[in-house]
Amino acid sequence: MKDWLVRGGLRRRLLFMNLLSIAAGAIALLTITIIFAPGLHDRLMIAWLGPHWTDAADANMVEMERATNEIFTLAMLQALTISSGAAMIVAVVVSVVISRQIVQPIEHLLQTTHRIATGHYSERVPLLGDHELKRLASQFNLMAAALERAEQRRIALIGDVAHELRTPLATIAGYIEGMLDGVVEPDEATWALVLDEVYRLRRLTNDLQDLSRLESHHIGLHLEPIEPIHLIEAALARLRPQFTTKGIALSVQVSPHLPPVWADRHRILQVLVNLLGNALQYTPTGGQVIINADTNGNAVRFCIQDTGIGIAAEHLPHLFERFYRVDPSRTRATGGTGIGLTICKALVELHSGQIGAASDGPGQGSTFWFTLPCCMI
Ligand code: ADP
């Protein structure tokens, strides 16, 4: 019996459960009727004929009352048996219809789950059934869409990484082959070029490792209250000499009495150095870079503004995507990995902050900003 139920699936089990509850109800109804019906009949008869009717009644009348009681009980039992049978038939029909409504969406879910598990991430389930089943199906579809996006990102990442590795590896191979064939001189300059490419590969793998840790939330933050000006000064201390060498004016405008921010000193320094490094890289000699910090609601907004090459509007929404470069050949030549801004975004968001970029277009300079929550003490 158990096997028969299991083999029949949810539809058969639902039907069986419905029949079981109807049968239990019918048995209860019959038992209660058999127990109480004769007594009730007697009480009603007494109420109708009066409490002392037996004193005046003859034997025939008493016998008749007993017979009507038996006939009444029998009729009642027959009616109940017929109606129980009819109820069972109606229940079978109704439960077949209802179980189809419940089972069909669940079967769809099962089939689609199996398809997704075997790599068909674009599969979705139709929104069928009652309110809860429709909600379950729509939540399932949301989950399937998230899985599909994750799979697309994974495939894109493999392609991007392969593409990024190919260029330096091809250059290194080219130099070494040239030296082996005697076409390229194995002098200091050649080895320096090879070493440059090796450094680029190292930067790329370090950035990728950072990004992977950040995106999988395997980075713990050591949050502490920090004065915004201390973060800016630490970043400037690292990069000021390079600004001076390139001939770019650097100025700081920080509002007085800024509240401290909740931040991991090293991680936010990494963000500031990255944004300042980009400003240095994309601003020609004679340009200017301004760093400012101001309050913005319950946050402090850091802003790095340059008078550099600027960014066209169509590129702005993609700047924080992995490996996105406005001018790939140019940035690759300067050693950029195209991951710096993605790391900055992940770090700022880990601090519950926001990050963004603005520019009036090519040649008009750019502004990169991010916010950090204030520390209310
Ligand atoms: P990269 O290591 O290539 O600089 P990033 O993620 O830091 O990578 O930057 C992504 C792209 O955004 C850069 O390739 C560049 O095209 C553009 N970019 C970033 N900062 C600036 C800036 N200050 N001015 C103009 N373009 C910028």
PDB file of C-alpha atoms in Angstrom, residues 120-374:
ATOM      1  CA  HIS A 120      19.880  24.868 -18.778  1.00  0.00           C
ATOM      2  CA  TYR A 121      19.923  28.190 -16.890  1.00  0.00           C
ATOM      3  CA  SER A 122      17.416  29.946 -19.157  1.00  0.00           C
ATOM      4  CA  GLU A 123      14.545  27.632 -18.089  1.00  0.00           C
ATOM      5  CA  ARG A 124      11.619  29.255 -16.221  1.00  0.00           C
ATOM      6  CA  VAL A 125       8.384  27.869 -14.709  1.00  0.00           C
ATOM      7  CA  PRO A 126       4.904  29.158 -15.715  1.00  0.00           C
ATOM      8  CA  LEU A 127       3.023  30.989 -12.953  1.00  0.00           C
ATOM      9  CA  LEU A 128       0.234  28.432 -12.281  1.00  0.00           C
ATOM     10  CA  GLY A 129      -1.935  27.464  -9.301  1.00  0.00           C
ATOM     11  CA  ASP A 130      -2.986  29.333  -6.208  1.00  0.00           C
ATOM     12  CA  HIS A 131      -1.492  32.447  -4.661  1.00  0.00           C
ATOM     13  CA  GLU A 132       1.244  30.611  -2.699  1.00  0.00           C
ATOM     14  CA  LEU A 133       2.181  28.377  -5.641  1.00  0.00           C
ATOM     15  CA  LYS A 134       2.389  31.414  -7.939  1.00  0.00           C
ATOM     16  CA  ARG A 135       4.645  33.155  -5.393  1.00  0.00           C
ATOM     17  CA  LEU A 136       6.803  30.036  -5.113  1.00  0.00           C
ATOM     18  CA  ALA A 137       7.077  29.888  -8.928  1.00  0.00           C
ATOM     19  CA  SER A 138       7.964  33.578  -9.240  1.00  0.00           C
ATOM     20  CA  GLN A 139      10.597  33.302  -6.446  1.00  0.00           C
ATOM     21  CA  PHE A 140      11.960  30.234  -8.213  1.00  0.00           C
ATOM     22  CA  ASN A 141      12.177  32.218 -11.481  1.00  0.00           C
ATOM     23  CA  LEU A 142      14.037  35.031  -9.685  1.00  0.00           C
ATOM     24  CA  MET A 143      16.502  32.483  -8.303  1.00  0.00           C
ATOM     25  CA  ALA A 144      16.918  30.928 -11.764  1.00  0.00           C
ATOM     26  CA  ALA A 145      17.569  34.398 -13.263  1.00  0.00           C
ATOM     27  CA  ALA A 146      20.224  35.098 -10.591  1.00  0.00           C
ATOM     28  CA  LEU A 147      21.860  31.744 -11.350  1.00  0.00           C
ATOM     29  CA  GLU A 148      21.795  32.524 -15.067  1.00  0.00           C
ATOM     30  CA  ARG A 149      23.454  35.922 -14.468  1.00  0.00           C
ATOM     31  CA  ALA A 150      26.110  34.318 -12.231  1.00  0.00           C
ATOM     32  CA  GLU A 151      26.815  31.714 -14.914  1.00  0.00           C
ATOM     33  CA  GLN A 152      27.101  34.415 -17.605  1.00  0.00           C
ATOM     34  CA  ARG A 153      29.491  36.379 -15.353  1.00  0.00           C
ATOM     35  CA  ARG A 154      31.570  33.249 -14.780  1.00  0.00           C
ATOM     36  CA  ILE A 155      31.852  32.559 -18.507  1.00  0.00           C
ATOM     37  CA  ALA A 156      32.634  36.231 -19.248  1.00  0.00           C
ATOM     38  CA  LEU A 157      35.282  36.255 -16.495  1.00  0.00           C
ATOM     39  CA  ILE A 158      37.062  33.201 -17.908  1.00  0.00           C
ATOM     40  CA  GLY A 159      37.072  34.860 -21.355  1.00  0.00           C
ATOM     41  CA  ASP A 160      38.300  38.202 -19.941  1.00  0.00           C
ATOM     42  CA  VAL A 161      41.068  36.632 -17.866  1.00  0.00           C
ATOM     43  CA  ALA A 162      42.256  34.555 -20.826  1.00  0.00           C
ATOM     44  CA  HIS A 163      42.246  37.705 -22.968  1.00  0.00           C
ATOM     45  CA  GLU A 164      44.180  39.721 -20.357  1.00  0.00           C
ATOM     46  CA  LEU A 165      46.790  36.982 -19.923  1.00  0.00           C
ATOM     47  CA  ARG A 166      47.279  36.525 -23.659  1.00  0.00           C
ATOM     48  CA  THR A 167      48.812  39.984 -24.347  1.00  0.00           C
ATOM     49  CA  PRO A 168      51.685  39.943 -21.795  1.00  0.00           C
ATOM     50  CA  LEU A 169      52.343  36.247 -22.399  1.00  0.00           C
ATOM     51  CA  ALA A 170      52.543  36.827 -26.173  1.00  0.00           C
ATOM     52  CA  THR A 171      54.956  39.723 -25.603  1.00  0.00           C
ATOM     53  CA  ILE A 172      57.183  37.677 -23.260  1.00  0.00           C
ATOM     54  CA  ALA A 173      57.147  34.731 -25.686  1.00  0.00           C
ATOM     55  CA  GLY A 174      57.962  37.098 -28.586  1.00  0.00           C
ATOM     56  CA  TYR A 175      61.053  38.525 -26.825  1.00  0.00           C
ATOM     57  CA  ILE A 176      62.349  35.131 -25.701  1.00  0.00           C
ATOM     58  CA  GLU A 177      61.844  33.588 -29.162  1.00  0.00           C
ATOM     59  CA  GLY A 178      63.567  36.609 -30.701  1.00  0.00           C
ATOM     60  CA  MET A 179      66.546  36.181 -28.347  1.00  0.00           C
ATOM     61  CA  LEU A 180      66.727  32.414 -29.058  1.00  0.00           C
ATOM     62  CA  ASP A 181      66.652  33.059 -32.835  1.00  0.00           C
ATOM     63  CA  GLY A 182      69.272  35.780 -32.441  1.00  0.00           C
ATOM     64  CA  VAL A 183      66.907  38.447 -33.834  1.00  0.00           C
ATOM     65  CA  VAL A 184      66.641  40.330 -30.520  1.00  0.00           C
ATOM     66  CA  GLU A 185      69.684  41.322 -28.459  1.00  0.00           C
ATOM     67  CA  PRO A 186      69.566  39.727 -24.977  1.00  0.00           C
ATOM     68  CA  ASP A 187      70.659  43.019 -23.397  1.00  0.00           C
ATOM     69  CA  GLU A 188      69.509  44.860 -20.298  1.00  0.00           C
ATOM     70  CA  ALA A 189      66.829  46.828 -22.167  1.00  0.00           C
ATOM     71  CA  THR A 190      65.207  43.641 -23.515  1.00  0.00           C
ATOM     72  CA  TRP A 191      65.204  41.993 -20.082  1.00  0.00           C
ATOM     73  CA  ALA A 192      63.661  45.172 -18.628  1.00  0.00           C
ATOM     74  CA  LEU A 193      60.825  44.921 -21.168  1.00  0.00           C
ATOM     75  CA  VAL A 194      60.278  41.250 -20.326  1.00  0.00           C
ATOM     76  CA  LEU A 195      60.282  42.107 -16.616  1.00  0.00           C
ATOM     77  CA  ASP A 196      57.663  44.837 -17.235  1.00  0.00           C
ATOM     78  CA  GLU A 197      55.333  42.240 -18.716  1.00  0.00           C
ATOM     79  CA  VAL A 198      55.968  39.888 -15.793  1.00  0.00           C
ATOM     80  CA  TYR A 199      55.110  42.723 -13.375  1.00  0.00           C
ATOM     81  CA  ARG A 200      51.926  43.368 -15.325  1.00  0.00           C
ATOM     82  CA  LEU A 201      50.957  39.696 -14.951  1.00  0.00           C
ATOM     83  CA  ARG A 202      51.700  39.890 -11.237  1.00  0.00           C
ATOM     84  CA  ARG A 203      49.535  43.024 -10.868  1.00  0.00           C
ATOM     85  CA  LEU A 204      46.734  41.323 -12.739  1.00  0.00           C
ATOM     86  CA  THR A 205      46.792  38.181 -10.593  1.00  0.00           C
ATOM     87  CA  ASN A 206      46.989  40.264  -7.390  1.00  0.00           C
ATOM     88  CA  ASP A 207      44.023  42.388  -8.488  1.00  0.00           C
ATOM     89  CA  LEU A 208      42.028  39.310  -9.455  1.00  0.00           C
ATOM     90  CA  GLN A 209      42.740  37.683  -6.119  1.00  0.00           C
ATOM     91  CA  ASP A 210      41.673  40.866  -4.284  1.00  0.00           C
ATOM     92  CA  LEU A 211      38.496  41.084  -6.316  1.00  0.00           C
ATOM     93  CA  SER A 212      37.625  37.435  -5.809  1.00  0.00           C
ATOM     94  CA  ARG A 213      38.086  37.786  -2.020  1.00  0.00           C
ATOM     95  CA  LEU A 214      35.977  40.937  -1.983  1.00  0.00           C
ATOM     96  CA  GLU A 215      33.180  39.525  -4.099  1.00  0.00           C
ATOM     97  CA  SER A 216      32.999  36.351  -2.020  1.00  0.00           C
ATOM     98  CA  HIS A 217      33.017  38.526   1.163  1.00  0.00           C
ATOM     99  CA  HIS A 218      36.166  36.779   2.413  1.00  0.00           C
ATOM    100  CA  ILE A 219      37.664  40.083   3.511  1.00  0.00           C
ATOM    101  CA  GLY A 220      37.214  41.195   7.076  1.00  0.00           C
ATOM    102  CA  LEU A 221      37.133  44.934   7.731  1.00  0.00           C
ATOM    103  CA  HIS A 222      38.795  46.470  10.778  1.00  0.00           C
ATOM    104  CA  LEU A 223      36.423  49.385  11.158  1.00  0.00           C
ATOM    105  CA  GLU A 224      37.423  52.300  13.379  1.00  0.00           C
ATOM    106  CA  PRO A 225      36.514  55.981  13.599  1.00  0.00           C
ATOM    107  CA  ILE A 226      38.957  57.914  11.376  1.00  0.00           C
ATOM    108  CA  GLU A 227      39.236  61.630  10.586  1.00  0.00           C
ATOM    109  CA  PRO A 228      38.722  62.049   6.796  1.00  0.00           C
ATOM    110  CA  ILE A 229      41.704  64.401   6.573  1.00  0.00           C
ATOM    111  CA  HIS A 230      44.014  61.683   7.973  1.00  0.00           C
ATOM    112  CA  LEU A 231      42.965  59.305   5.161  1.00  0.00           C
ATOM    113  CA  ILE A 232      43.533  61.983   2.519  1.00  0.00           C
ATOM    114  CA  GLU A 233      46.943  62.933   3.951  1.00  0.00           C
ATOM    115  CA  ALA A 234      48.050  59.282   3.988  1.00  0.00           C
ATOM    116  CA  ALA A 235      47.088  58.881   0.304  1.00  0.00           C
ATOM    117  CA  LEU A 236      48.818  62.157  -0.616  1.00  0.00           C
ATOM    118  CA  ALA A 237      51.996  61.109   1.181  1.00  0.00           C
ATOM    119  CA  ARG A 238      52.231  58.143  -1.194  1.00  0.00           C
ATOM    120  CA  LEU A 239      51.536  59.953  -4.459  1.00  0.00           C
ATOM    121  CA  ARG A 240      52.637  63.591  -4.053  1.00  0.00           C
ATOM    122  CA  PRO A 241      56.163  63.004  -5.454  1.00  0.00           C
ATOM    123  CA  GLN A 242      54.705  61.527  -8.667  1.00  0.00           C
ATOM    124  CA  PHE A 243      52.365  64.513  -9.087  1.00  0.00           C
ATOM    125  CA  THR A 244      55.311  66.859  -8.646  1.00  0.00           C
ATOM    126  CA  THR A 245      57.415  64.916 -11.157  1.00  0.00           C
ATOM    127  CA  LYS A 246      54.613  64.962 -13.772  1.00  0.00           C
ATOM    128  CA  GLY A 247      53.924  68.658 -13.123  1.00  0.00           C
ATOM    129  CA  ILE A 248      50.313  68.349 -11.940  1.00  0.00           C
ATOM    130  CA  ALA A 249      49.047  70.749  -9.264  1.00  0.00           C
ATOM    131  CA  LEU A 250      47.489  68.999  -6.293  1.00  0.00           C
ATOM    132  CA  SER A 251      45.182  70.758  -3.821  1.00  0.00           C
ATOM    133  CA  VAL A 252      43.056  69.656  -0.886  1.00  0.00           C
ATOM    134  CA  GLN A 253      39.758  71.269   0.174  1.00  0.00           C
ATOM    135  CA  VAL A 254      38.319  69.703   3.297  1.00  0.00           C
ATOM    136  CA  SER A 255      35.421  71.275   5.230  1.00  0.00           C
ATOM    137  CA  PRO A 256      36.350  72.143   8.801  1.00  0.00           C
ATOM    138  CA  HIS A 257      34.753  70.100  11.614  1.00  0.00           C
ATOM    139  CA  LEU A 258      34.077  67.026   9.464  1.00  0.00           C
ATOM    140  CA  PRO A 259      32.845  64.099  11.571  1.00  0.00           C
ATOM    141  CA  PRO A 260      35.015  60.969  11.642  1.00  0.00           C
ATOM    142  CA  VAL A 261      34.018  58.084   9.356  1.00  0.00           C
ATOM    143  CA  TRP A 262      33.708  54.361  10.067  1.00  0.00           C
ATOM    144  CA  ALA A 263      36.388  52.847   7.906  1.00  0.00           C
ATOM    145  CA  ASP A 264      39.099  50.269   7.536  1.00  0.00           C
ATOM    146  CA  ARG A 265      42.151  52.529   7.211  1.00  0.00           C
ATOM    147  CA  HIS A 266      44.103  50.306   4.804  1.00  0.00           C
ATOM    148  CA  ARG A 267      41.169  49.491   2.558  1.00  0.00           C
ATOM    149  CA  ILE A 268      40.004  53.104   2.157  1.00  0.00           C
ATOM    150  CA  LEU A 269      43.589  54.157   1.577  1.00  0.00           C
ATOM    151  CA  GLN A 270      43.638  51.599  -1.240  1.00  0.00           C
ATOM    152  CA  VAL A 271      40.523  53.278  -2.738  1.00  0.00           C
ATOM    153  CA  LEU A 272      41.957  56.789  -2.440  1.00  0.00           C
ATOM    154  CA  VAL A 273      45.342  55.780  -3.868  1.00  0.00           C
ATOM    155  CA  ASN A 274      43.611  54.042  -6.783  1.00  0.00           C
ATOM    156  CA  LEU A 275      41.432  57.057  -7.632  1.00  0.00           C
ATOM    157  CA  LEU A 276      44.332  59.495  -7.188  1.00  0.00           C
ATOM    158  CA  GLY A 277      46.558  57.203  -9.270  1.00  0.00           C
ATOM    159  CA  ASN A 278      43.991  57.269 -12.092  1.00  0.00           C
ATOM    160  CA  ALA A 279      43.742  61.081 -11.863  1.00  0.00           C
ATOM    161  CA  LEU A 280      47.543  61.213 -12.124  1.00  0.00           C
ATOM    162  CA  GLN A 281      47.572  58.841 -15.077  1.00  0.00           C
ATOM    163  CA  TYR A 282      44.783  60.465 -17.086  1.00  0.00           C
ATOM    164  CA  THR A 283      45.737  64.118 -16.465  1.00  0.00           C
ATOM    165  CA  PRO A 284      48.389  65.627 -18.716  1.00  0.00           C
ATOM    166  CA  THR A 285      51.268  67.746 -17.439  1.00  0.00           C
ATOM    167  CA  GLY A 286      50.136  71.226 -16.403  1.00  0.00           C
ATOM    168  CA  GLY A 287      46.763  69.907 -15.203  1.00  0.00           C
ATOM    169  CA  GLN A 288      45.217  70.110 -11.769  1.00  0.00           C
ATOM    170  CA  VAL A 289      43.741  67.631  -9.306  1.00  0.00           C
ATOM    171  CA  ILE A 290      41.555  68.711  -6.382  1.00  0.00           C
ATOM    172  CA  ILE A 291      40.602  66.441  -3.486  1.00  0.00           C
ATOM    173  CA  ASN A 292      37.738  67.506  -1.295  1.00  0.00           C
ATOM    174  CA  ALA A 293      35.672  66.012   1.490  1.00  0.00           C
ATOM    175  CA  ASP A 294      32.334  67.278   2.750  1.00  0.00           C
ATOM    176  CA  THR A 295      29.350  66.015   4.716  1.00  0.00           C
ATOM    177  CA  ASN A 296      26.479  64.501   2.783  1.00  0.00           C
ATOM    178  CA  GLY A 297      23.586  63.561   5.104  1.00  0.00           C
ATOM    179  CA  ASN A 298      24.899  60.887   7.469  1.00  0.00           C
ATOM    180  CA  ALA A 299      27.984  60.332   5.325  1.00  0.00           C
ATOM    181  CA  VAL A 300      31.204  62.039   4.293  1.00  0.00           C
ATOM    182  CA  ARG A 301      31.655  62.462   0.542  1.00  0.00           C
ATOM    183  CA  PHE A 302      35.206  62.252  -0.817  1.00  0.00           C
ATOM    184  CA  CYS A 303      35.734  63.770  -4.265  1.00  0.00           C
ATOM    185  CA  ILE A 304      38.727  63.579  -6.628  1.00  0.00           C
ATOM    186  CA  GLN A 305      38.409  66.060  -9.461  1.00  0.00           C
ATOM    187  CA  ASP A 306      40.876  66.299 -12.338  1.00  0.00           C
ATOM    188  CA  THR A 307      41.314  68.418 -15.443  1.00  0.00           C
ATOM    189  CA  GLY A 308      42.400  65.361 -17.448  1.00  0.00           C
ATOM    190  CA  ILE A 309      41.218  63.618 -20.613  1.00  0.00           C
ATOM    191  CA  GLY A 310      37.609  63.283 -19.383  1.00  0.00           C
ATOM    192  CA  ILE A 311      35.169  60.475 -20.146  1.00  0.00           C
ATOM    193  CA  ALA A 312      32.383  60.335 -22.768  1.00  0.00           C
ATOM    194  CA  ALA A 313      28.865  59.906 -21.320  1.00  0.00           C
ATOM    195  CA  GLU A 314      28.353  56.433 -22.864  1.00  0.00           C
ATOM    196  CA  HIS A 315      31.331  55.044 -20.896  1.00  0.00           C
ATOM    197  CA  LEU A 316      30.328  56.423 -17.490  1.00  0.00           C
ATOM    198  CA  PRO A 317      27.844  53.643 -16.558  1.00  0.00           C
ATOM    199  CA  HIS A 318      30.437  50.922 -17.301  1.00  0.00           C
ATOM    200  CA  LEU A 319      33.537  52.320 -15.599  1.00  0.00           C
ATOM    201  CA  PHE A 320      33.159  50.132 -12.499  1.00  0.00           C
ATOM    202  CA  GLU A 321      32.736  46.900 -14.471  1.00  0.00           C
ATOM    203  CA  ARG A 322      35.541  44.344 -14.486  1.00  0.00           C
ATOM    204  CA  PHE A 323      38.167  44.919 -17.232  1.00  0.00           C
ATOM    205  CA  TYR A 324      36.295  47.927 -18.634  1.00  0.00           C
ATOM    206  CA  ARG A 325      38.615  50.444 -20.227  1.00  0.00           C
ATOM    207  CA  VAL A 326      37.578  53.529 -22.185  1.00  0.00           C
ATOM    208  CA  ASP A 327      40.564  53.181 -24.487  1.00  0.00           C
ATOM    209  CA  PRO A 328      41.824  49.588 -24.158  1.00  0.00           C
ATOM    210  CA  SER A 329      45.051  49.933 -26.158  1.00  0.00           C
ATOM    211  CA  ARG A 330      46.067  53.105 -24.343  1.00  0.00           C
ATOM    212  CA  THR A 331      45.386  51.822 -20.816  1.00  0.00           C
ATOM    213  CA  ARG A 332      46.930  48.416 -21.517  1.00  0.00           C
ATOM    214  CA  ALA A 333      50.076  50.159 -22.732  1.00  0.00           C
ATOM    215  CA  THR A 334      50.316  52.055 -19.426  1.00  0.00           C
ATOM    216  CA  GLY A 335      49.895  48.844 -17.475  1.00  0.00           C
ATOM    217  CA  GLY A 336      46.272  49.336 -16.333  1.00  0.00           C
ATOM    218  CA  THR A 337      44.422  46.124 -15.511  1.00  0.00           C
ATOM    219  CA  GLY A 338      40.903  47.571 -15.795  1.00  0.00           C
ATOM    220  CA  ILE A 339      40.025  46.119 -12.375  1.00  0.00           C
ATOM    221  CA  GLY A 340      41.061  49.040 -10.142  1.00  0.00           C
ATOM    222  CA  LEU A 341      37.668  50.747 -10.141  1.00  0.00           C
ATOM    223  CA  THR A 342      35.826  47.430  -9.679  1.00  0.00           C
ATOM    224  CA  ILE A 343      37.890  46.819  -6.536  1.00  0.00           C
ATOM    225  CA  CYS A 344      37.194  50.396  -5.327  1.00  0.00           C
ATOM    226  CA  LYS A 345      33.449  49.864  -5.780  1.00  0.00           C
ATOM    227  CA  ALA A 346      33.489  46.539  -3.919  1.00  0.00           C
ATOM    228  CA  LEU A 347      35.502  48.079  -1.058  1.00  0.00           C
ATOM    229  CA  VAL A 348      33.285  51.167  -0.727  1.00  0.00           C
ATOM    230  CA  GLU A 349      30.121  49.050  -0.811  1.00  0.00           C
ATOM    231  CA  LEU A 350      31.602  46.777   1.851  1.00  0.00           C
ATOM    232  CA  HIS A 351      31.737  49.950   3.999  1.00  0.00           C
ATOM    233  CA  SER A 352      28.020  50.601   3.177  1.00  0.00           C
ATOM    234  CA  GLY A 353      29.079  53.567   1.039  1.00  0.00           C
ATOM    235  CA  GLN A 354      28.450  54.549  -2.554  1.00  0.00           C
ATOM    236  CA  ILE A 355      30.773  55.361  -5.413  1.00  0.00           C
ATOM    237  CA  GLY A 356      30.305  57.163  -8.740  1.00  0.00           C
ATOM    238  CA  ALA A 357      31.920  59.103 -11.559  1.00  0.00           C
ATOM    239  CA  ALA A 358      30.996  62.203 -13.559  1.00  0.00           C
ATOM    240  CA  SER A 359      32.481  63.987 -16.530  1.00  0.00           C
ATOM    241  CA  ASP A 360      31.344  66.637 -18.994  1.00  0.00           C
ATOM    242  CA  GLY A 361      32.955  64.636 -21.800  1.00  0.00           C
ATOM    243  CA  PRO A 362      36.338  64.082 -23.463  1.00  0.00           C
ATOM    244  CA  GLY A 363      38.831  66.813 -22.636  1.00  0.00           C
ATOM    245  CA  GLN A 364      36.606  68.190 -19.847  1.00  0.00           C
ATOM    246  CA  GLY A 365      38.182  66.388 -16.876  1.00  0.00           C
ATOM    247  CA  SER A 366      36.523  63.839 -14.560  1.00  0.00           C
ATOM    248  CA  THR A 367      35.258  63.632 -11.017  1.00  0.00           C
ATOM    249  CA  PHE A 368      35.269  60.410  -9.004  1.00  0.00           C
ATOM    250  CA  TRP A 369      33.467  60.397  -5.643  1.00  0.00           C
ATOM    251  CA  PHE A 370      32.605  57.982  -2.852  1.00  0.00           C
ATOM    252  CA  THR A 371      30.803  58.206   0.471  1.00  0.00           C
ATOM    253  CA  LEU A 372      31.497  56.615   3.846  1.00  0.00           C
ATOM    254  CA  PRO A 373      29.080  56.514   6.782  1.00  0.00           C
ATOM    255  CA  CYS A 374      29.808  59.042   9.535  1.00  0.00           C
TER     256      CYS A 374
END
